[in-house]
Tab-separated table of C-alpha atoms and ligand atoms in Angstrom:
chain	number	residue	atom	x	y	z
A	11	MET	CA	0.000	0.000	0.000
A	12	ILE	CA	1.373	3.419	-0.941
A	13	GLU	CA	0.048	6.740	0.293
A	14	VAL	CA	0.590	9.664	-2.064
A	15	ARG	CA	-1.068	13.016	-1.420
A	16	ASP	CA	-4.762	12.195	-0.784
A	17	ILE	CA	-4.846	8.703	-2.241
A	18	CYS	CA	-3.921	5.283	-0.986
A	19	ILE	CA	-2.763	3.010	-3.808
A	20	GLY	CA	-3.264	-0.696	-3.165
A	21	ASP	CA	-6.186	-0.078	-0.830
A	22	GLY	CA	-9.830	-0.291	-1.909
A	23	LEU	CA	-10.770	0.203	-5.548
A	24	PRO	CA	-8.026	0.258	-8.213
A	25	LYS	CA	-7.002	3.876	-8.856
A	26	VAL	CA	-7.761	5.318	-12.278
A	27	CYS	CA	-4.879	6.962	-14.139
A	28	VAL	CA	-5.255	9.026	-17.334
A	29	SER	CA	-2.316	9.902	-19.600
A	30	ILE	CA	-1.457	13.231	-21.204
A	31	THR	CA	-0.087	12.615	-24.695
A	32	GLY	CA	0.114	16.178	-26.073
A	33	GLU	CA	2.956	17.207	-28.397
A	34	ASN	CA	3.661	20.747	-27.189
A	35	ARG	CA	3.339	22.958	-24.141
A	36	GLU	CA	-0.098	24.293	-25.067
A	37	THR	CA	-1.712	20.955	-25.924
A	38	ILE	CA	-0.187	19.331	-22.841
A	39	ILE	CA	-1.660	21.912	-20.459
A	40	ASN	CA	-5.020	21.964	-22.290
A	41	GLU	CA	-5.193	18.188	-22.130
A	42	ALA	CA	-4.415	18.236	-18.405
A	43	GLU	CA	-7.258	20.725	-17.828
A	44	GLY	CA	-9.681	18.525	-19.817
A	45	ILE	CA	-8.567	15.397	-17.973
A	46	MET	CA	-9.000	17.039	-14.551
A	47	LEU	CA	-12.686	17.695	-15.320
A	48	LYS	CA	-13.157	13.898	-15.354
A	49	LYS	CA	-11.626	13.514	-11.867
A	50	PRO	CA	-8.945	10.852	-12.362
A	51	ASP	CA	-7.085	9.532	-9.290
A	52	ILE	CA	-3.673	9.903	-10.964
A	53	VAL	CA	-2.437	11.756	-14.072
A	54	GLU	CA	0.483	10.496	-16.154
A	55	TRP	CA	2.512	12.792	-18.371
A	56	ARG	CA	3.867	10.724	-21.266
A	57	PHE	CA	6.823	12.961	-21.972
A	58	ASP	CA	7.936	10.812	-24.927
A	59	CYS	CA	4.856	12.114	-26.827
A	60	ALA	CA	6.131	15.707	-26.544
A	61	LYS	CA	8.072	17.189	-29.444
A	62	GLU	CA	9.851	19.981	-27.542
A	63	TYR	CA	12.584	18.740	-25.349
A	64	ASN	CA	15.025	20.559	-23.120
A	65	TYR	CA	15.289	20.589	-19.354
A	66	ALA	CA	14.121	24.195	-18.942
A	67	ILE	CA	10.917	23.469	-20.902
A	68	VAL	CA	10.283	20.237	-19.001
A	69	GLU	CA	10.524	22.033	-15.670
A	70	ASP	CA	8.307	24.873	-16.868
A	71	ILE	CA	5.625	22.442	-18.093
A	72	LEU	CA	5.834	20.482	-14.842
A	73	MET	CA	5.226	23.661	-12.844
A	74	ASN	CA	2.148	24.417	-14.921
A	75	LEU	CA	0.909	20.843	-14.657
A	76	ARG	CA	1.306	20.910	-10.900
A	77	ALA	CA	-0.896	23.992	-10.719
A	78	VAL	CA	-3.590	22.356	-12.890
A	79	LEU	CA	-3.475	19.036	-11.020
A	80	ARG	CA	-3.538	20.556	-7.497
A	81	GLU	CA	-3.511	17.518	-5.142
A	82	THR	CA	-3.849	14.861	-7.872
A	83	PRO	CA	-0.649	12.765	-8.026
A	84	LEU	CA	1.487	13.140	-11.170
A	85	LEU	CA	3.319	10.252	-12.803
A	86	PHE	CA	6.156	11.162	-15.167
A	87	THR	CA	6.968	8.678	-17.925
A	88	PHE	CA	9.335	8.515	-20.861
A	89	ARG	CA	8.193	5.419	-22.733
A	90	THR	CA	10.934	4.330	-25.136
A	91	VAL	CA	10.244	2.998	-28.631
A	92	LYS	CA	11.595	-0.379	-27.490
A	93	GLU	CA	8.661	-0.657	-25.068
A	94	GLY	CA	5.942	0.823	-27.293
A	95	GLY	CA	6.620	4.547	-26.761
A	96	MET	CA	7.178	7.409	-29.195
A	97	ARG	CA	10.884	8.221	-28.887
A	98	SER	CA	14.247	6.583	-28.415
A	99	ILE	CA	16.774	7.809	-25.887
A	100	SER	CA	20.193	6.644	-24.712
A	101	VAL	CA	20.334	5.115	-21.238
A	102	GLU	CA	22.611	8.007	-20.159
A	103	SER	CA	20.137	10.693	-21.319
A	104	TYR	CA	17.246	8.761	-19.748
A	105	LYS	CA	19.115	8.681	-16.425
A	106	LYS	CA	19.959	12.391	-16.623
A	107	LEU	CA	16.345	13.297	-17.543
A	108	TYR	CA	14.921	11.296	-14.661
A	109	GLU	CA	17.427	12.704	-12.156
A	110	THR	CA	16.512	16.224	-13.233
A	111	VAL	CA	12.758	15.588	-13.073
A	112	ALA	CA	12.988	13.849	-9.678
A	113	SER	CA	14.926	16.744	-8.222
A	114	THR	CA	12.251	19.318	-9.150
A	115	GLY	CA	9.942	18.011	-6.413
A	116	LEU	CA	7.033	18.469	-8.860
A	117	VAL	CA	6.228	14.811	-9.622
A	118	ASP	CA	4.995	12.041	-7.330
A	119	PHE	CA	5.943	8.966	-9.378
A	120	ILE	CA	8.351	8.160	-12.166
A	121	ASP	CA	8.007	5.124	-14.443
A	122	VAL	CA	11.338	3.364	-14.989
A	123	GLU	CA	11.649	0.625	-17.606
A	124	GLY	CA	13.255	-1.994	-15.402
A	125	ILE	CA	14.514	-4.392	-18.037
A	126	SER	CA	15.448	-2.217	-21.065
A	127	ASN	CA	17.722	-0.160	-18.821
A	128	GLY	CA	19.636	-3.277	-17.748
A	129	GLU	CA	22.118	-2.801	-14.921
A	130	THR	CA	21.601	0.976	-14.886
A	131	ALA	CA	17.946	0.640	-13.791
A	132	GLN	CA	18.948	0.153	-10.157
A	133	ALA	CA	21.028	3.340	-10.068
A	134	ILE	CA	18.287	5.349	-11.789
A	135	ILE	CA	15.702	4.073	-9.305
A	136	LYS	CA	17.900	4.768	-6.304
A	137	ASP	CA	18.465	8.324	-7.390
A	138	ILE	CA	14.757	8.960	-7.952
A	139	LYS	CA	13.882	7.501	-4.553
A	140	ASP	CA	16.590	9.567	-2.841
A	141	ASN	CA	14.640	12.584	-4.094
A	142	GLY	CA	11.514	11.333	-2.312
A	143	VAL	CA	9.750	10.290	-5.528
A	144	LYS	CA	8.073	6.860	-5.856
A	145	VAL	CA	9.055	4.500	-8.653
A	146	ILE	CA	6.933	2.274	-10.876
A	147	THR	CA	9.284	-0.324	-12.370
A	148	SER	CA	7.719	-1.350	-15.662
A	149	TYR	CA	7.925	-3.867	-18.468
A	150	HIS	CA	5.983	-3.642	-21.760
A	151	ASP	CA	5.633	-6.121	-24.587
A	152	PHE	CA	3.447	-4.830	-27.447
A	153	ASP	CA	3.930	-8.018	-29.503
A	154	LYS	CA	3.010	-10.886	-27.234
A	155	THR	CA	2.304	-12.216	-23.745
A	156	PRO	CA	5.290	-14.107	-22.343
A	157	SER	CA	4.546	-17.522	-20.780
A	158	LYS	CA	3.492	-17.690	-17.118
A	159	ASP	CA	7.007	-18.708	-16.057
A	160	GLU	CA	8.538	-15.892	-18.069
A	161	LEU	CA	6.072	-13.416	-16.531
A	162	ARG	CA	7.042	-14.630	-13.053
A	163	GLU	CA	10.720	-14.191	-13.913
A	164	ILE	CA	10.102	-10.680	-15.293
A	165	LEU	CA	8.286	-9.742	-12.059
A	166	ASP	CA	11.212	-11.039	-9.972
A	167	THR	CA	13.658	-9.004	-12.056
A	168	LEU	CA	11.510	-5.853	-11.840
A	169	GLU	CA	11.156	-6.252	-8.092
A	170	SER	CA	14.918	-6.744	-7.658
A	171	LYS	CA	15.561	-3.254	-9.093
A	172	GLY	CA	14.245	-1.614	-5.917
A	173	GLY	CA	11.181	0.403	-7.037
A	174	ASP	CA	7.876	0.760	-5.169
A	175	ILE	CA	5.373	-0.790	-7.616
A	176	VAL	CA	5.928	-3.259	-10.462
A	177	LYS	CA	4.012	-2.873	-13.729
A	178	LEU	CA	3.412	-5.345	-16.571
A	179	ALA	CA	1.681	-4.406	-19.858
A	180	VAL	CA	1.558	-7.159	-22.458
A	181	MET	CA	-0.268	-7.974	-25.703
A	182	PRO	CA	-2.535	-11.044	-25.818
A	183	HIS	CA	-3.113	-13.227	-28.892
A	184	ASP	CA	-5.942	-15.233	-27.349
A	185	PHE	CA	-7.993	-15.331	-24.162
A	186	GLU	CA	-5.561	-17.828	-22.613
A	187	ASP	CA	-2.887	-15.078	-22.698
A	188	VAL	CA	-5.271	-12.712	-20.886
A	189	LYS	CA	-6.006	-15.330	-18.228
A	190	ASN	CA	-2.285	-16.084	-17.780
A	191	LEU	CA	-1.518	-12.430	-17.066
A	192	ILE	CA	-4.420	-12.188	-14.595
A	193	ASP	CA	-3.382	-15.454	-12.868
A	194	VAL	CA	0.246	-14.360	-12.478
A	195	THR	CA	-0.870	-10.955	-11.159
A	196	LYS	CA	-3.082	-12.559	-8.516
A	197	GLU	CA	-0.363	-15.030	-7.567
A	198	TYR	CA	2.191	-12.197	-7.167
A	199	LYS	CA	-0.194	-10.114	-5.057
A	200	ASP	CA	-1.208	-13.102	-2.875
A	201	ASN	CA	2.366	-14.327	-2.364
A	202	THR	CA	4.209	-11.034	-1.823
A	203	ASN	CA	1.466	-8.587	-0.808
A	204	LYS	CA	3.449	-6.016	-2.830
A	205	ASP	CA	1.790	-3.543	-5.162
A	206	ILE	CA	1.406	-4.521	-8.794
A	207	ILE	CA	-0.158	-2.922	-11.855
A	208	SER	CA	-0.898	-5.202	-14.793
A	209	MET	CA	-2.812	-5.055	-18.024
A	210	SER	CA	-3.381	-7.144	-21.063
A	211	MET	CA	-3.719	-4.715	-23.978
A	212	SER	CA	-6.201	-4.477	-26.899
A	213	GLU	CA	-9.945	-5.150	-26.820
A	214	LEU	CA	-9.292	-8.817	-26.067
A	215	GLY	CA	-7.574	-7.871	-22.799
A	216	MET	CA	-10.117	-5.259	-21.656
A	217	ILE	CA	-11.228	-7.456	-18.761
A	218	SER	CA	-7.727	-7.212	-17.228
A	219	ARG	CA	-8.181	-3.443	-16.870
A	220	VAL	CA	-11.233	-3.759	-14.619
A	221	CYS	CA	-10.529	-6.906	-12.594
A	222	GLY	CA	-8.211	-5.306	-10.017
A	223	LYS	CA	-10.538	-6.182	-7.156
A	224	ALA	CA	-10.113	-9.877	-8.012
A	225	ASP	CA	-6.452	-10.013	-9.135
A	226	GLY	CA	-4.949	-7.202	-7.037
A	227	SER	CA	-3.823	-4.840	-9.820
A	228	CYS	CA	-3.883	-1.473	-8.044
A	229	VAL	CA	-3.937	1.076	-10.875
A	230	THR	CA	-5.802	1.021	-14.188
A	231	PHE	CA	-5.238	3.323	-17.154
A	232	ALA	CA	-8.323	4.875	-18.749
A	233	SER	CA	-8.797	7.326	-21.615
A	234	VAL	CA	-10.331	10.808	-21.809
A	235	ILE	CA	-9.599	12.219	-25.261
A	236	LYS	CA	-7.319	9.669	-26.811
A	237	ALA	CA	-6.178	6.251	-25.559
A	238	SER	CA	-2.439	6.108	-24.786
A	239	ALA	CA	-2.428	2.297	-25.237
A	240	PRO	CA	-4.731	-0.145	-27.040
A	241	GLY	CA	-7.844	-1.336	-25.177
A	242	GLN	CA	-8.141	1.543	-22.718
A	243	VAL	CA	-11.708	2.134	-21.548
A	244	PRO	CA	-13.074	5.735	-21.375
A	245	ILE	CA	-12.777	7.006	-17.781
A	246	LYS	CA	-16.556	7.468	-17.416
A	247	ASP	CA	-17.197	3.785	-18.230
A	248	MET	CA	-14.221	2.660	-16.156
A	249	LYS	CA	-15.508	4.431	-13.035
A	250	LYS	CA	-18.959	2.929	-13.547
A	251	TYR	CA	-17.500	-0.572	-14.019
A	252	LEU	CA	-15.308	-0.344	-10.902
A	253	LYS	CA	-18.208	0.967	-8.817
A	254	ASN	CA	-20.531	-1.790	-10.056
A	255	ILE	CA	-17.940	-4.449	-9.219
A	256	GLU	CA	-17.526	-2.918	-5.758
A	257	GLU	CA	-21.292	-3.013	-5.130
A	258	PHE	CA	-21.817	-6.432	-6.719
A	259	ASP	CA	-23.519	-9.114	-4.618
A	260	ASP	CA	-21.333	-12.227	-4.733
A	261	SER	CA	-23.201	-14.047	-1.980
A	262	LYS	CA	-25.916	-15.699	-4.081
A	263	ASN	CA	-25.629	-18.348	-6.773
A	264	MET	CA	-26.048	-16.992	-10.297
A	265	PHE	CA	-27.693	-19.304	-12.846
A	266	LEU	CA	-27.114	-18.196	-16.452
A	267	ILE	CA	-29.827	-19.499	-18.755
A	268	GLY	CA	-30.835	-18.930	-22.379
A	269	PHE	CA	-30.870	-20.495	-25.803
A	270	MET	CA	-27.778	-22.220	-27.227
A	271	GLY	CA	-25.193	-19.678	-28.370
A	272	THR	CA	-26.454	-16.783	-26.285
A	273	GLY	CA	-23.084	-16.877	-24.478
A	274	LYS	CA	-23.807	-18.602	-21.144
A	275	THR	CA	-20.481	-20.455	-20.996
A	276	THR	CA	-18.407	-17.502	-22.229
A	277	ILE	CA	-20.044	-14.893	-19.979
A	278	SER	CA	-19.867	-17.177	-16.914
A	279	ASN	CA	-16.101	-17.477	-17.344
A	280	ILE	CA	-15.690	-13.707	-17.692
A	281	LEU	CA	-17.887	-13.140	-14.629
A	282	GLY	CA	-15.732	-15.610	-12.707
A	283	ILE	CA	-12.579	-13.617	-13.483
A	284	LEU	CA	-14.177	-10.251	-12.660
A	285	THR	CA	-15.768	-11.327	-9.385
A	286	GLY	CA	-13.490	-14.115	-8.145
A	287	MET	CA	-16.568	-16.387	-7.823
A	288	LYS	CA	-16.238	-20.067	-8.698
A	289	VAL	CA	-17.689	-21.099	-12.073
A	290	TYR	CA	-19.408	-24.389	-12.969
A	291	ASP	CA	-20.558	-25.371	-16.454
A	292	MET	CA	-23.442	-27.866	-16.446
A	293	ASP	CA	-22.434	-29.423	-19.752
A	294	GLU	CA	-18.892	-29.977	-18.446
A	295	GLU	CA	-20.269	-31.636	-15.301
A	296	ILE	CA	-22.543	-33.853	-17.410
A	297	VAL	CA	-19.601	-34.933	-19.599
A	298	LYS	CA	-17.575	-35.764	-16.459
A	299	LYS	CA	-20.442	-37.758	-14.949
A	300	ALA	CA	-21.221	-39.709	-18.113
A	301	GLY	CA	-17.593	-40.166	-19.118
A	302	MET	CA	-18.436	-39.247	-22.707
A	303	SER	CA	-19.193	-36.228	-24.902
A	304	ILE	CA	-22.675	-34.670	-25.140
A	305	ASN	CA	-22.931	-35.838	-28.755
A	306	ASP	CA	-22.181	-39.414	-27.631
A	307	ILE	CA	-24.751	-39.309	-24.805
A	308	PHE	CA	-27.452	-38.191	-27.282
A	309	GLU	CA	-26.383	-40.762	-29.869
A	310	LYS	CA	-26.020	-43.773	-27.551
A	311	PHE	CA	-28.772	-43.136	-24.990
A	312	GLY	CA	-31.092	-40.450	-26.432
A	313	GLU	CA	-32.142	-37.001	-25.241
A	314	ASN	CA	-34.212	-38.243	-22.282
A	315	HIS	CA	-31.194	-39.885	-20.697
A	316	PHE	CA	-29.223	-36.653	-21.214
A	317	ARG	CA	-32.030	-34.708	-19.482
A	318	ASP	CA	-31.944	-37.157	-16.519
A	319	ILE	CA	-28.233	-36.541	-15.979
A	320	GLU	CA	-28.850	-32.806	-16.453
A	321	THR	CA	-31.418	-32.831	-13.634
A	322	GLU	CA	-28.963	-34.633	-11.319
A	323	VAL	CA	-26.350	-31.977	-12.131
A	324	VAL	CA	-28.792	-29.072	-11.600
A	325	CYS	CA	-29.639	-30.548	-8.187
A	326	GLU	CA	-25.964	-30.942	-7.221
A	327	LEU	CA	-24.847	-27.527	-8.453
A	328	SER	CA	-27.788	-25.800	-6.735
A	329	LYS	CA	-26.204	-26.778	-3.418
A	330	LYS	CA	-23.110	-24.629	-4.138
A	331	GLU	CA	-22.847	-21.298	-2.385
A	332	GLY	CA	-21.901	-18.085	-4.155
A	333	ALA	CA	-21.186	-19.845	-7.447
A	334	ILE	CA	-21.747	-18.932	-11.091
A	335	ILE	CA	-23.521	-21.766	-12.879
A	336	SER	CA	-23.600	-21.828	-16.669
A	337	CYS	CA	-26.667	-23.898	-17.605
A	338	GLY	CA	-27.231	-25.874	-20.772
A	339	GLY	CA	-29.792	-24.269	-23.097
A	340	GLY	CA	-32.389	-26.915	-22.234
A	341	ALA	CA	-31.838	-26.999	-18.472
A	342	VAL	CA	-35.023	-25.015	-17.797
A	343	LEU	CA	-37.266	-27.388	-19.790
A	344	ARG	CA	-38.047	-29.457	-16.689
A	345	SER	CA	-39.951	-27.493	-14.066
A	346	GLU	CA	-38.196	-29.299	-11.198
A	347	ASN	CA	-34.855	-27.902	-12.496
A	348	VAL	CA	-36.279	-24.389	-12.471
A	349	GLU	CA	-37.459	-24.912	-8.876
A	350	TYR	CA	-33.915	-25.893	-7.805
A	351	MET	CA	-32.573	-22.744	-9.416
A	352	LYS	CA	-35.239	-20.409	-8.036
A	353	ASN	CA	-34.761	-21.768	-4.527
A	354	ASN	CA	-30.985	-21.469	-4.593
A	355	GLY	CA	-30.063	-18.263	-6.372
A	356	ASN	CA	-30.907	-15.718	-9.031
A	357	ILE	CA	-31.620	-16.547	-12.661
A	358	PHE	CA	-30.072	-14.465	-15.468
A	359	LEU	CA	-31.437	-14.831	-18.998
A	360	LEU	CA	-29.212	-14.103	-21.987
A	361	ARG	CA	-31.196	-13.314	-25.129
A	362	ALA	CA	-30.134	-13.211	-28.777
A	363	THR	CA	-31.965	-13.291	-32.109
A	364	PRO	CA	-31.922	-16.506	-34.188
A	365	GLU	CA	-29.626	-14.729	-36.666
A	366	THR	CA	-27.088	-13.892	-33.960
A	367	VAL	CA	-27.245	-17.400	-32.505
A	368	TYR	CA	-26.734	-18.896	-35.979
A	369	GLU	CA	-23.643	-16.718	-36.590
A	370	ARG	CA	-22.177	-17.739	-33.233
A	371	VAL	CA	-22.762	-21.505	-33.433
A	372	LYS	CA	-22.818	-22.369	-37.147
A	373	ASP	CA	-19.299	-23.823	-37.199
A	374	SER	CA	-19.664	-25.855	-34.009
A	375	LYS	CA	-20.560	-29.553	-34.065
A	376	ASP	CA	-20.935	-29.872	-30.277
A	377	ARG	CA	-24.688	-29.248	-30.023
A	378	PRO	CA	-26.570	-32.411	-31.064
A	379	ILE	CA	-29.927	-30.623	-31.195
A	380	LEU	CA	-28.651	-28.323	-33.927
A	381	ASN	CA	-26.401	-30.778	-35.735
A	382	GLU	CA	-29.115	-32.309	-37.948
A	383	ASP	CA	-30.380	-28.928	-39.103
A	384	MET	CA	-28.066	-25.985	-38.631
A	385	SER	CA	-30.270	-23.203	-39.995
A	386	ILE	CA	-31.844	-19.937	-38.869
A	387	ASP	CA	-35.319	-21.448	-39.429
A	388	HIS	CA	-34.646	-24.397	-37.139
A	389	ILE	CA	-33.096	-22.172	-34.458
A	390	SER	CA	-36.045	-19.779	-34.736
A	391	ALA	CA	-38.651	-22.558	-34.429
A	392	LEU	CA	-36.961	-24.080	-31.368
A	393	MET	CA	-36.491	-20.676	-29.772
A	394	ASN	CA	-40.214	-19.896	-30.219
A	395	LYS	CA	-41.104	-23.129	-28.414
A	396	ARG	CA	-38.850	-22.321	-25.477
A	397	ARG	CA	-39.248	-18.542	-25.242
A	398	ASP	CA	-41.997	-18.417	-22.597
A	399	ILE	CA	-40.159	-20.793	-20.288
A	400	TYR	CA	-36.979	-18.675	-20.409
A	401	GLU	CA	-38.858	-15.416	-19.951
A	402	GLU	CA	-40.999	-16.624	-17.049
A	403	CYS	CA	-38.269	-17.862	-14.751
A	404	ALA	CA	-35.610	-15.145	-15.149
A	405	ASN	CA	-34.937	-12.417	-12.557
A	406	VAL	CA	-32.674	-10.438	-14.889
A	407	LYS	CA	-32.668	-10.320	-18.720
A	408	VAL	CA	-29.931	-9.086	-21.061
A	409	ASP	CA	-30.098	-8.652	-24.864
A	410	THR	CA	-26.677	-9.692	-26.103
A	411	ASP	CA	-26.907	-9.073	-29.878
A	412	ASP	CA	-25.139	-5.717	-29.899
A	413	LEU	CA	-22.857	-6.237	-26.909
A	414	SER	CA	-19.391	-7.783	-26.691
A	415	ALA	CA	-19.039	-10.640	-24.202
A	416	PHE	CA	-17.238	-8.235	-21.847
A	417	GLU	CA	-20.117	-5.734	-22.063
A	418	VAL	CA	-22.682	-8.468	-21.354
A	419	ALA	CA	-20.750	-9.474	-18.223
A	420	MET	CA	-20.524	-5.833	-17.074
A	421	GLU	CA	-24.267	-5.381	-17.625
A	422	ILE	CA	-25.010	-8.428	-15.456
A	423	ILE	CA	-22.699	-7.136	-12.731
A	424	GLY	CA	-24.457	-3.745	-12.885
A	425	LYS	CA	-27.778	-5.491	-12.312
A	426	SER	CA	-26.637	-7.573	-9.317
A	427	LYS	CA	-26.232	-5.074	-6.502
A	428	LYS	CA	-25.925	-6.005	-2.833
B	511	ADP	N1	-21.727	-11.222	-26.665
B	511	ADP	C1	-21.077	-11.960	-27.552
B	511	ADP	N2	-20.598	-11.401	-28.676
B	511	ADP	C2	-19.952	-12.123	-29.598
B	511	ADP	N3	-19.714	-13.450	-29.506
B	511	ADP	C3	-20.160	-14.075	-28.413
B	511	ADP	C4	-20.856	-13.386	-27.381
B	511	ADP	N4	-21.176	-14.284	-26.417
B	511	ADP	C5	-20.701	-15.481	-26.833
B	511	ADP	N5	-20.094	-15.370	-28.020
B	511	ADP	C6	-19.494	-16.440	-28.833
B	511	ADP	O1	-20.562	-17.317	-29.210
B	511	ADP	C7	-20.150	-18.680	-29.173
B	511	ADP	C8	-21.095	-19.484	-28.275
B	511	ADP	O2	-20.925	-19.045	-26.937
B	511	ADP	P1	-21.171	-19.984	-25.681
B	511	ADP	O3	-20.649	-19.250	-24.503
B	511	ADP	O4	-20.643	-21.350	-25.929
B	511	ADP	O5	-22.760	-20.026	-25.648
B	511	ADP	P2	-23.721	-20.972	-24.817
B	511	ADP	O6	-22.985	-21.517	-23.652
B	511	ADP	O7	-24.852	-20.082	-24.442
B	511	ADP	O8	-24.145	-22.008	-25.800
B	511	ADP	C9	-18.702	-18.685	-28.706
B	511	ADP	O9	-17.860	-18.772	-29.841
B	511	ADP	C10	-18.531	-17.319	-28.042
B	511	ADP	O10	-17.209	-16.841	-28.155
B	512	S3P	O1	-30.415	-26.247	-25.571
B	512	S3P	C1	-30.187	-27.476	-25.401
B	512	S3P	O2	-31.070	-28.326	-25.379
B	512	S3P	C2	-28.776	-27.897	-25.198
B	512	S3P	C3	-27.820	-26.918	-25.000
B	512	S3P	C4	-26.383	-27.214	-24.853
B	512	S3P	O3	-25.747	-26.232	-24.006
B	512	S3P	P1	-25.436	-24.714	-24.496
B	512	S3P	O4	-26.726	-23.947	-24.409
B	512	S3P	O5	-24.435	-24.201	-23.531
B	512	S3P	O6	-24.943	-24.776	-25.882
B	512	S3P	C5	-26.201	-28.633	-24.278
B	512	S3P	O7	-26.660	-28.699	-22.955
B	512	S3P	C6	-26.943	-29.654	-25.105
B	512	S3P	O8	-26.377	-29.662	-26.391
B	512	S3P	C7	-28.435	-29.344	-25.189
B	513	MG	MG1	-22.625	-23.491	-22.851
């Protein structure tokens, strides 16, 4: 936990930081004024985005920024091209720049690239800290997400340089990469209790920017005018998301129901990451119980047998406490299943049009009910038969057609207050 001015980083909600990316004195100050209207917790000046560059100008701009920011902490960063920034700089000039900035007494934090600066990083950090300024020791990879073991090693190296907070920003190629970053962040926070900031960039990684309550990441970067890195969420949305997560009721079971392809499995997994609640997928439990795939159960024993196992699983999973349960699309067809759900939690219905469902499931062969006739007409006919049952038992309903999976999950969280 770090106290700076009026804020306590690492305590309570993740703090929201917005970056100034202006190119000259005027745009930098104007941007700062615009950003302050949105009440960020921290402001970062990305000095590498500025075109003018001599020490006298830097100090003059810092003085002006300080006046605009009042008691809001200021983070000073020169992001090098090597780590996704706008300008290159020699290690010697970087060290000199940071020493000069630290000695002005006008900034609260400085971001030091812990790995690109090699052996010199330690000396740079020591000097900054001797001036009473806190250090974020960072590592950025705009191309990929290193493996979990590599991420752990990077964190050890960053920590060994002697800063106050470590920061990891990496690019995911698939959702597994996003989960790896979140897992390693949580593990680091749980094992060391030291402060960490982490983010998986791009739209794919958006979830990592709002899940600080679950994984321990203590600062998140949001945008006001222009994003300073891919995947940043506008500050207004970010504040709403963080508040909704804070007020979310994780004490009751959540049953996600809806037609095939409405996103029950996907959204349940995202909700699990955002809330830290345990997730169960009925279909997965059925496969475990039967020792064979859903297609094989249907083929060998017929739908009725599948529905019998499904009822056993609904009964078992209803006994969980504070769990997210992703139901199969037909799990509400038996009224006794609905009773189990109603008596043991809240029911969330995901809706989608037949066209959307078709687009989402057309290439999958895992749903025996659709396998014989994968068409919008068939989906539409089956959906019409089931619609009333879905609509009658749900406590909360979400139309998913125009929302990303992340947005669906955030909407559910917003509708599940304590
Ligand atoms: N809101 C969404 N937007 C876009 N694609 C989605 C959305 N929700 C789910 N998907 C995609 O649709 C497919 C089916 O999702 P899945 O979670 O398996 O649905 P269900 O469990 O309801 O059958 C998956 O490929 C998933 O990535
Ligand atoms: O709607 C249904 O009858 C079914 C939905 C499937 O689950 P998803 O809705 O998760 O695809 C699975 O349980 C089985 O193929 C039957
Ligand atoms: Mg599913």
